[in-house]
Tab-separated table of C-alpha atoms in Angstrom:
chain	number	residue	atom	x	y	z
A	1	MET	CA	30.680	2.210	10.055
A	2	LYS	CA	27.471	3.349	9.643
A	3	LEU	CA	27.701	3.665	5.853
A	4	LEU	CA	29.935	0.226	5.671
A	5	LEU	CA	26.838	-1.304	7.076
A	6	PRO	CA	24.332	-0.605	4.107
A	7	THR	CA	26.897	-1.537	1.403
A	8	THR	CA	27.298	-4.936	3.138
A	9	PHE	CA	23.725	-5.308	3.315
A	10	VAL	CA	22.944	-4.329	-0.368
A	11	ALA	CA	25.660	-6.864	-1.335
A	12	VAL	CA	23.958	-9.770	0.805
A	13	LEU	CA	20.877	-9.251	-0.720
A	14	LEU	CA	21.674	-9.020	-4.400
A	15	PHE	CA	23.874	-11.742	-4.942
A	16	ILE	CA	22.148	-14.916	-2.738
A	17	PRO	CA	21.368	-17.307	-5.288
A	18	LEU	CA	17.780	-17.660	-7.001
A	19	SER	CA	15.881	-21.049	-6.683
A	20	PRO	CA	15.685	-22.765	-9.863
A	21	ALA	CA	12.310	-23.085	-11.780
A	22	VAL	CA	10.691	-26.310	-12.110
A	23	SER	CA	8.611	-27.059	-15.039
A	24	GLN	CA	4.951	-27.524	-14.336
A	25	GLU	CA	2.055	-29.911	-15.633
A	26	ARG	CA	-0.560	-27.293	-17.780
A	27	ARG	CA	-4.265	-27.756	-19.657
A	28	PRO	CA	-6.151	-25.693	-21.446
A	29	LEU	CA	-8.198	-23.331	-19.300
A	30	PHE	CA	-11.389	-24.129	-21.652
A	31	PRO	CA	-11.765	-26.375	-24.282
A	32	ALA	CA	-12.837	-24.502	-26.586
A	33	PRO	CA	-10.336	-21.011	-27.849
A	34	VAL	CA	-10.398	-17.952	-25.699
A	35	LYS	CA	-10.193	-14.330	-26.687
A	36	THR	CA	-11.238	-12.093	-23.412
A	37	LEU	CA	-10.199	-12.977	-19.437
A	38	VAL	CA	-12.381	-11.154	-17.289
A	39	LEU	CA	-11.553	-10.849	-13.347
A	40	LEU	CA	-13.979	-10.732	-10.245
A	41	ASN	CA	-12.638	-7.448	-9.539
A	42	GLY	CA	-13.761	-6.317	-13.242
A	43	GLN	CA	-10.839	-5.896	-15.020
A	44	ARG	CA	-10.550	-7.274	-18.261
A	45	PHE	CA	-8.056	-8.598	-20.792
A	46	ALA	CA	-7.668	-9.517	-24.293
A	47	VAL	CA	-6.012	-12.614	-24.816
A	48	GLU	CA	-3.614	-13.390	-27.722
A	49	GLY	CA	-2.930	-17.564	-28.302
A	50	GLU	CA	-3.660	-20.081	-25.730
A	51	VAL	CA	-4.853	-19.911	-22.067
A	52	VAL	CA	-3.536	-22.627	-19.973
A	53	VAL	CA	-3.991	-23.679	-16.030
A	54	ASP	CA	-0.618	-24.757	-14.250
A	55	ARG	CA	-0.848	-25.548	-10.507
A	56	GLY	CA	-3.888	-23.090	-9.786
A	57	ARG	CA	-2.645	-20.140	-12.002
A	58	VAL	CA	-4.137	-18.978	-15.182
A	59	ILE	CA	-1.143	-18.106	-18.065
A	60	PHE	CA	-1.635	-16.384	-20.753
A	61	SER	CA	-0.328	-13.339	-23.146
A	62	SER	CA	-2.023	-9.731	-23.661
A	63	GLY	CA	-0.286	-6.992	-25.579
A	64	GLU	CA	2.889	-8.240	-26.068
A	65	ARG	CA	2.699	-9.265	-22.381
A	66	LEU	CA	2.788	-12.593	-20.554
A	67	PHE	CA	1.005	-12.681	-17.392
A	68	SER	CA	0.133	-15.085	-14.849
A	69	ILE	CA	-2.660	-14.945	-12.435
A	70	SER	CA	-4.397	-16.871	-9.421
A	71	LEU	CA	-7.350	-18.673	-10.899
A	72	SER	CA	-9.376	-17.664	-7.956
A	73	ASP	CA	-9.389	-14.465	-8.938
A	74	LEU	CA	-10.717	-15.310	-12.503
A	75	ASP	CA	-14.570	-14.635	-13.306
A	76	LEU	CA	-15.502	-18.197	-14.902
A	77	ASP	CA	-18.583	-17.637	-15.242
A	78	ARG	CA	-18.270	-14.246	-17.148
A	79	THR	CA	-15.645	-15.449	-18.713
A	80	ALA	CA	-16.995	-18.148	-20.299
A	81	GLN	CA	-20.379	-15.922	-21.098
A	82	GLU	CA	-17.957	-13.491	-22.877
A	83	ASN	CA	-16.251	-16.294	-25.328
A	84	GLY	CA	-19.727	-17.686	-26.055
A	85	ILE	CA	-18.761	-20.927	-23.709
A	86	LEU	CA	-21.626	-23.168	-22.136
A	87	ARG	CA	-20.084	-23.753	-19.007
A	88	GLN	CA	-21.543	-27.760	-18.186
A	89	THR	CA	-18.865	-28.796	-15.500
A	90	PRO	CA	-17.929	-27.171	-11.822
A	91	ASP	CA	-14.800	-24.595	-11.630
A	92	PRO	CA	-12.057	-25.976	-12.589
A	93	ALA	CA	-9.643	-26.934	-9.691
A	94	PRO	CA	-6.328	-26.731	-9.559
A	95	VAL	CA	-4.148	-29.912	-11.328
A	96	GLN	CA	-4.060	-32.770	-9.071
A	97	PRO	CA	-0.782	-34.858	-9.096
A	98	LEU	CA	-1.080	-37.437	-11.579
A	99	GLU	CA	-0.672	-41.505	-10.910
A	100	ASP	CA	3.020	-41.064	-10.676
A	101	PRO	CA	3.433	-37.564	-9.069
A	102	PRO	CA	6.464	-35.203	-10.131
A	103	VAL	CA	9.588	-35.498	-7.932
A	104	ALA	CA	8.745	-32.455	-5.181
A	105	GLU	CA	9.576	-28.803	-5.827
A	106	PRO	CA	10.742	-26.147	-3.869
A	107	LYS	CA	7.890	-23.645	-3.123
A	108	ALA	CA	7.192	-20.690	-4.933
A	109	LYS	CA	7.541	-17.121	-3.644
A	110	SER	CA	4.795	-15.082	-2.993
A	111	ARG	CA	6.135	-11.720	-2.202
A	112	SER	CA	5.774	-9.589	-5.185
A	113	ALA	CA	7.873	-6.491	-5.359
A	114	GLU	CA	4.854	-4.284	-5.036
A	115	THR	CA	3.281	-5.712	-1.889
A	116	ALA	CA	6.889	-5.293	-0.334
A	117	LEU	CA	7.213	-1.678	-1.144
A	118	GLN	CA	3.404	-1.100	0.422
A	119	THR	CA	4.414	-2.368	3.551
A	120	ILE	CA	7.678	-0.892	4.096
A	121	SER	CA	6.091	2.365	2.854
A	122	THR	CA	3.357	2.101	5.698
A	123	ILE	CA	6.501	1.266	8.247
A	124	GLY	CA	8.293	4.622	7.125
A	125	VAL	CA	11.283	3.630	5.131
A	126	THR	CA	10.497	5.006	1.516
A	127	GLY	CA	9.883	8.636	1.121
A	128	ARG	CA	7.528	10.712	3.409
A	129	GLU	CA	7.026	8.566	6.687
A	130	GLY	CA	3.188	7.761	7.361
A	131	GLU	CA	2.224	8.203	4.202
A	132	ARG	CA	0.232	4.901	3.240
A	133	ARG	CA	0.977	3.994	-0.602
A	134	THR	CA	-2.427	3.706	-2.406
A	135	PRO	CA	-2.814	-0.322	-3.438
A	136	ARG	CA	-2.743	-0.995	-6.709
A	137	GLU	CA	-4.794	-3.490	-9.110
A	138	ARG	CA	-1.719	-6.096	-10.007
A	139	THR	CA	-2.300	-7.512	-13.143
A	140	ASN	CA	0.610	-9.664	-13.078
A	141	PRO	CA	0.783	-11.070	-9.723
A	142	LYS	CA	3.388	-13.784	-8.561
A	143	ILE	CA	2.388	-17.448	-7.298
A	144	GLU	CA	1.839	-16.992	-4.172
A	145	ASP	CA	2.144	-19.233	-1.385
A	146	ARG	CA	1.532	-18.323	2.380
A	147	TRP	CA	3.990	-17.760	3.645
A	148	SER	CA	6.912	-14.736	2.341
A	149	PHE	CA	9.789	-12.754	3.629
A	150	PHE	CA	11.772	-9.660	2.756
A	151	ALA	CA	14.702	-7.574	4.024
A	152	GLY	CA	15.137	-3.991	2.587
A	153	LEU	CA	17.745	-1.061	3.095
A	154	SER	CA	16.761	2.518	2.391
A	155	SER	CA	18.741	5.686	2.435
A	156	ALA	CA	16.769	9.142	3.070
A	157	ALA	CA	17.673	12.487	2.773
A	158	GLU	CA	15.486	15.256	4.084
A	159	SER	CA	15.592	19.082	4.128
A	160	ASN	CA	13.556	20.200	6.751
A	161	ILE	CA	13.411	16.436	8.974
A	162	ASN	CA	11.932	18.280	11.881
A	163	SER	CA	9.057	20.787	9.594
A	164	GLU	CA	9.914	23.931	11.521
A	165	PRO	CA	10.099	27.298	10.137
A	166	GLU	CA	13.964	26.658	10.074
A	167	PRO	CA	14.761	24.034	8.318
A	168	THR	CA	17.519	21.218	9.720
A	169	ALA	CA	18.424	18.691	6.945
A	170	ASP	CA	19.388	15.192	7.806
A	171	TYR	CA	20.134	11.949	6.125
A	172	GLY	CA	19.382	8.329	7.654
A	173	VAL	CA	19.858	4.667	6.553
A	174	ILE	CA	16.698	2.296	7.560
A	175	PRO	CA	17.232	-1.369	7.038
A	176	SER	CA	14.128	-3.295	7.777
A	177	ALA	CA	13.103	-7.054	7.474
A	178	GLY	CA	9.575	-8.489	7.428
A	179	VAL	CA	7.678	-11.884	6.948
A	180	ASN	CA	3.743	-11.866	5.664
A	181	TYR	CA	1.083	-14.862	5.758
A	182	ARG	CA	-1.336	-15.181	3.247
A	183	ASN	CA	-3.954	-17.830	2.806
A	184	ARG	CA	-6.569	-17.720	0.001
A	185	GLY	CA	-9.468	-20.148	0.367
A	186	THR	CA	-12.555	-20.707	-0.644
A	187	ARG	CA	-14.501	-18.243	1.667
A	188	GLY	CA	-12.252	-15.377	1.442
A	189	THR	CA	-8.156	-14.163	1.830
A	190	LEU	CA	-6.593	-13.508	5.274
A	191	GLU	CA	-3.782	-12.204	5.353
A	192	ALA	CA	-1.091	-10.983	8.093
A	193	SER	CA	2.357	-9.296	8.078
A	194	TYR	CA	5.052	-8.177	9.976
A	195	ALA	CA	7.674	-5.641	9.659
A	196	ALA	CA	10.174	-3.994	11.798
A	197	ALA	CA	12.557	-1.117	10.616
A	198	MET	CA	15.522	0.522	12.906
A	199	HIS	CA	15.926	4.469	11.799
A	200	SER	CA	19.054	5.964	12.172
A	201	TYR	CA	19.838	9.698	11.243
A	202	MET	CA	23.230	11.787	10.881
A	203	GLU	CA	22.265	14.977	12.643
A	204	THR	CA	19.000	14.618	15.124
A	205	ASP	CA	18.556	11.962	17.419
A	206	SER	CA	14.782	12.111	18.286
A	207	TRP	CA	14.225	10.190	14.673
A	208	ASP	CA	16.556	7.135	15.763
A	209	ARG	CA	14.612	4.259	17.115
A	210	VAL	CA	12.974	0.799	16.132
A	211	SER	CA	9.226	1.104	14.346
A	212	HIS	CA	6.917	-2.194	14.057
A	213	LEU	CA	4.189	-2.785	12.012
A	214	LEU	CA	1.431	-5.070	12.395
A	215	GLU	CA	-1.080	-6.133	10.195
A	216	LEU	CA	-4.240	-8.508	9.872
A	217	SER	CA	-6.620	-8.434	7.117
A	218	TYR	CA	-9.583	-10.366	6.067
A	219	GLU	CA	-11.956	-10.233	2.896
A	220	PRO	CA	-14.760	-12.635	2.182
A	221	ARG	CA	-14.974	-13.942	-1.389
A	222	TRP	CA	-18.261	-11.884	-2.258
A	223	ARG	CA	-20.241	-12.682	-5.637
A	224	GLY	CA	-21.573	-9.685	-7.540
A	225	ARG	CA	-20.509	-5.869	-7.422
A	226	TRP	CA	-19.854	-5.685	-3.489
A	227	ARG	CA	-16.554	-6.121	-1.762
A	228	SER	CA	-15.593	-6.056	1.890
A	229	GLU	CA	-12.192	-6.078	3.662
A	230	THR	CA	-11.191	-5.829	7.216
A	231	ILE	CA	-8.470	-4.626	8.321
A	232	ALA	CA	-6.175	-4.086	11.883
A	233	GLU	CA	-3.080	-2.409	12.745
A	234	VAL	CA	-0.699	-1.690	15.130
A	235	SER	CA	1.962	0.519	14.604
A	236	ILE	CA	4.733	0.826	17.303
A	237	LYS	CA	7.065	4.141	16.883
A	238	GLY	CA	5.938	5.045	14.048
A	239	SER	CA	4.903	8.174	12.112
A	240	ASP	CA	1.955	9.342	11.234
A	241	GLU	CA	1.082	11.808	8.295
A	242	ASP	CA	1.358	14.725	11.154
A	243	ARG	CA	5.168	13.602	11.236
A	244	ASP	CA	4.553	12.843	15.087
A	245	LEU	CA	5.886	9.658	16.732
A	246	SER	CA	3.357	7.651	18.199
A	247	ASP	CA	2.125	4.391	18.718
A	248	ARG	CA	-1.030	3.550	16.859
A	249	TYR	CA	-3.948	1.311	17.430
A	250	ILE	CA	-6.145	1.112	13.827
A	251	LEU	CA	-9.588	-0.691	12.883
A	252	ILE	CA	-10.798	-0.109	9.469
A	253	GLN	CA	-13.441	-1.458	7.515
A	254	ARG	CA	-13.520	-1.361	3.553
A	255	PHE	CA	-16.647	-1.783	1.557
A	256	LYS	CA	-15.759	-1.778	-2.562
A	257	PHE	CA	-18.715	-1.577	-4.996
A	258	ARG	CA	-17.504	-1.901	-8.934
A	259	LEU	CA	-19.656	0.420	-11.578
A	260	THR	CA	-18.315	-1.129	-14.532
A	261	ASP	CA	-15.499	-3.463	-15.640
A	262	ALA	CA	-12.565	-0.242	-15.010
A	263	ALA	CA	-14.710	1.685	-12.416
A	264	GLN	CA	-14.899	0.805	-8.604
A	265	LEU	CA	-15.871	2.682	-5.327
A	266	ARG	CA	-14.192	2.218	-2.391
A	267	PHE	CA	-16.160	3.493	1.467
A	268	ASN	CA	-14.016	3.679	4.155
A	269	THR	CA	-14.485	4.119	7.648
A	270	ALA	CA	-11.712	3.748	10.538
A	271	TYR	CA	-11.035	4.257	14.474
A	272	ARG	CA	-7.869	5.225	15.306
A	273	ARG	CA	-5.975	4.941	19.159
A	274	LYS	CA	-2.795	7.195	19.170
A	275	LEU	CA	-0.659	7.228	22.293
A	276	TYR	CA	2.593	9.641	22.626
A	277	GLU	CA	5.278	8.535	24.666
A	278	ASP	CA	6.716	11.918	25.656
A	279	ASP	CA	3.696	14.011	25.642
A	280	PRO	CA	0.358	12.257	27.100
A	281	GLY	CA	-1.495	15.295	25.898
A	282	ALA	CA	-1.787	14.396	22.899
A	283	ASP	CA	-3.281	10.913	23.017
A	284	ALA	CA	-6.012	11.120	21.235
A	285	HIS	CA	-8.791	8.922	19.432
A	286	ASN	CA	-8.863	9.463	15.597
A	287	PRO	CA	-11.994	8.347	14.036
A	288	TYR	CA	-12.146	9.170	10.156
A	289	ALA	CA	-14.362	8.654	7.253
A	290	GLY	CA	-13.932	8.731	3.358
A	291	VAL	CA	-14.441	6.932	-0.413
A	292	ASP	CA	-12.359	7.045	-3.481
A	293	TYR	CA	-13.040	6.605	-6.736
A	294	ARG	CA	-10.444	3.800	-8.739
A	295	HIS	CA	-10.486	3.759	-12.583
A	296	SER	CA	-8.370	1.444	-14.071
A	297	PHE	CA	-7.485	1.279	-17.862
A	298	ALA	CA	-6.886	-1.310	-20.424
A	299	SER	CA	-3.246	-0.164	-21.335
A	300	GLY	CA	-2.460	-0.324	-17.062
A	301	LEU	CA	-2.738	3.013	-16.097
A	302	GLN	CA	-4.532	3.767	-12.786
A	303	TRP	CA	-6.181	6.722	-11.776
A	304	ASN	CA	-7.037	7.202	-7.994
A	305	LEU	CA	-9.017	10.188	-6.506
A	306	GLY	CA	-10.315	10.470	-2.829
A	307	TYR	CA	-11.860	11.894	0.092
A	308	ARG	CA	-11.757	11.777	4.164
A	309	TRP	CA	-12.994	13.581	6.790
A	310	GLU	CA	-11.327	12.746	10.275
A	311	GLU	CA	-11.962	13.852	14.062
A	312	ASN	CA	-8.738	14.200	16.248
A	313	ARG	CA	-10.175	13.944	19.990
A	314	ALA	CA	-7.075	14.653	21.921
A	315	GLU	CA	-6.824	14.774	25.803
A	316	THR	CA	-5.489	18.624	25.573
A	317	GLU	CA	-7.781	20.896	24.154
A	318	ARG	CA	-5.163	22.876	21.950
A	319	ARG	CA	-4.170	18.882	19.766
A	320	ARG	CA	-7.985	18.693	18.515
A	321	TYR	CA	-8.637	19.376	14.909
A	322	GLU	CA	-11.152	18.675	12.580
A	323	ARG	CA	-9.282	17.673	9.199
A	324	SER	CA	-10.239	17.062	5.374
A	325	THR	CA	-8.019	15.370	2.631
A	326	VAL	CA	-8.580	15.541	-0.951
A	327	SER	CA	-5.970	13.345	-3.139
A	328	THR	CA	-5.469	12.441	-6.413
A	329	GLU	CA	-2.937	9.875	-7.638
A	330	LEU	CA	-1.880	8.465	-11.003
A	331	THR	CA	0.085	4.929	-11.830
A	332	VAL	CA	1.932	4.661	-15.073
A	333	PRO	CA	3.253	1.467	-16.047
A	334	LEU	CA	6.782	1.969	-17.755
A	335	SER	CA	7.196	-1.939	-18.751
A	336	SER	CA	6.251	-5.067	-17.225
A	337	LYS	CA	8.248	-4.399	-14.042
A	338	SER	CA	8.463	-0.450	-13.871
A	339	PHE	CA	5.558	1.525	-12.355
A	340	LEU	CA	5.757	5.240	-11.965
A	341	ARG	CA	3.568	7.071	-9.504
A	342	ALA	CA	2.664	10.559	-9.472
A	343	GLY	CA	0.489	12.215	-6.775
A	344	VAL	CA	-1.182	15.318	-5.116
A	345	ARG	CA	-3.141	15.746	-1.592
A	346	TYR	CA	-4.337	19.047	-0.085
A	347	ARG	CA	-5.518	19.081	3.501
A	348	ASP	CA	-7.718	21.600	5.458
A	349	GLN	CA	-7.383	21.365	9.342
A	350	LEU	CA	-9.485	23.199	11.583
A	351	TYR	CA	-8.360	23.753	14.955
A	352	PRO	CA	-11.807	24.603	16.777
A	353	GLU	CA	-10.375	25.083	20.442
A	354	ARG	CA	-7.273	26.973	19.692
A	355	ILE	CA	-7.752	30.767	19.414
A	356	VAL	CA	-5.124	32.958	17.256
A	357	ARG	CA	-4.893	35.802	19.451
A	358	ASP	CA	-3.955	38.556	16.537
A	359	LEU	CA	-6.997	38.183	14.267
A	360	ASP	CA	-9.658	39.798	14.635
A	361	THR	CA	-12.023	37.558	12.740
A	362	LYS	CA	-12.039	33.824	12.193
A	363	PRO	CA	-9.695	33.771	14.956
A	364	PHE	CA	-9.324	29.543	15.357
A	365	ARG	CA	-5.957	28.637	13.827
A	366	ARG	CA	-6.511	26.923	10.599
A	367	ASP	CA	-4.045	25.321	8.340
A	368	GLN	CA	-3.577	23.855	4.958
A	369	ARG	CA	-1.384	21.275	3.578
A	370	TRP	CA	0.181	20.770	0.119
A	371	LEU	CA	1.782	17.351	-0.486
A	372	GLY	CA	3.102	16.175	-3.874
A	373	SER	CA	4.705	12.898	-4.388
A	374	LEU	CA	6.826	11.295	-7.272
A	375	SER	CA	8.050	7.051	-7.002
A	376	LEU	CA	9.581	5.255	-9.362
A	377	SER	CA	9.709	1.383	-8.607
A	378	ARG	CA	11.335	-1.706	-10.882
A	379	ASN	CA	11.211	-4.902	-9.876
A	380	MET	CA	14.901	-6.778	-10.840
A	381	ARG	CA	15.371	-10.380	-11.190
A	382	ASP	CA	11.718	-11.431	-10.007
A	383	ASN	CA	13.070	-11.473	-6.327
A	384	VAL	CA	14.228	-7.998	-6.198
A	385	ALA	CA	12.910	-4.643	-5.883
A	386	LEU	CA	14.220	-1.176	-6.410
A	387	ALA	CA	12.602	2.105	-5.408
A	388	VAL	CA	12.929	6.415	-5.451
A	389	ASP	CA	11.178	8.343	-3.893
A	390	TYR	CA	10.576	12.030	-3.786
A	391	SER	CA	8.203	13.969	-1.989
A	392	TYR	CA	7.321	17.838	-1.129
A	393	GLU	CA	5.210	19.131	1.446
A	394	GLN	CA	4.023	22.786	2.449
A	395	ARG	CA	2.436	23.935	5.129
A	396	LEU	CA	0.679	27.274	5.309
A	397	SER	CA	-1.003	28.495	8.538
A	398	ASN	CA	-2.684	32.199	10.270
A	399	GLU	CA	-0.853	31.221	13.042
A	400	GLU	CA	2.350	32.840	12.981
A	401	ASP	CA	5.389	30.576	12.525
A	402	LYS	CA	3.867	27.549	12.098
A	403	GLY	CA	4.038	27.479	8.280
A	404	PHE	CA	7.155	25.211	6.389
A	405	ASP	CA	7.839	23.500	3.999
A	406	GLY	CA	10.492	20.654	2.745
A	407	HIS	CA	11.804	18.216	0.371
A	408	GLY	CA	11.907	14.444	0.916
A	409	LEU	CA	14.439	12.126	-1.472
A	410	SER	CA	14.599	8.238	-0.367
A	411	PHE	CA	16.324	4.981	-2.661
A	412	SER	CA	15.194	1.521	-1.557
A	413	ILE	CA	16.413	-1.630	-2.169
A	414	ILE	CA	13.965	-4.896	-1.181
A	415	ARG	CA	15.123	-8.471	-1.179
A	416	TYR	CA	11.998	-10.994	-0.625
A	417	TRP	CA	11.938	-14.973	-0.542
């Protein structure tokens, strides 16, 4: 029965008919020709041919690809300056209906495949659970409405699902669904999303559950090089980077600084509260802070390098630790619809109140973890996304019988509206 349900689910997702496209009224972005576009985040595009505005979207060709971005993401002043255009009028607004308005058209769907994959990765249904994808600066976002929905199905195979020296292999099926609300106003962007997933594994019962993820973020629209973003997150029966099941409540404050048109620094501070249903002694206050550097290349390639420090203030002394994480990730566009991600993380974790009795020097427990990931995602038919994720994790420890390694492989398909 478990094998029959996924097959039926995938068939339903793939063969729901698409909404027909409806033509839009267009107009040039500027009266004069445009050769370069500059976004508010500093990203630049070399333009080939005409640049037009269509219902609040800027449509143009660059590098033999057709792009569509939101007009609110474009830095009109810098674009005009780059092209030697003197702007004497206010920012162009989205096209308004003519005296004889066109026939009402169906709403365009906003949830890009990249964003849907980001959501279900966070809730733990692609790749290693609890490992949040690093958001990619999208160069070709879809038309954005206020509401969007997605449904997905993932199959995951783990060589060591319990993260123990004696590995237990397992296979699971995880259907998921979610809804997103996004409002891009003149003062900022408000976004809220909810997703739920049902985890079912063949060999073990401890990982079977229904998990929930609720996120709320606000990013005010600032001028200049600085940006700010505030994020609140609630995860129920989710798994964190330690592969522990818990309820988590997180508040994140992020500041972004544009160094150059292609480079950006992000400063992150956060407070996380973790609650464990079966182990109250592990309940913890978990503040952390970090910085990461992001560089976007004209080819679409993006490189990230980050550092994070955190402290886990658990109820019991044995569960308290201090941890540093260094990470790097490379995103390579294989085509306009396919992306390859490769990442490596190193974690150094010290338990300052947990003594290893067999050690005469440096007796406190210390772990080192290596995590590697490889992900291939592809957008299909403008409303279906596929993803294949591989991960490897190894833990080394000065405490006997605490080391392990494991492999994970998952396949996901997402249908969004």
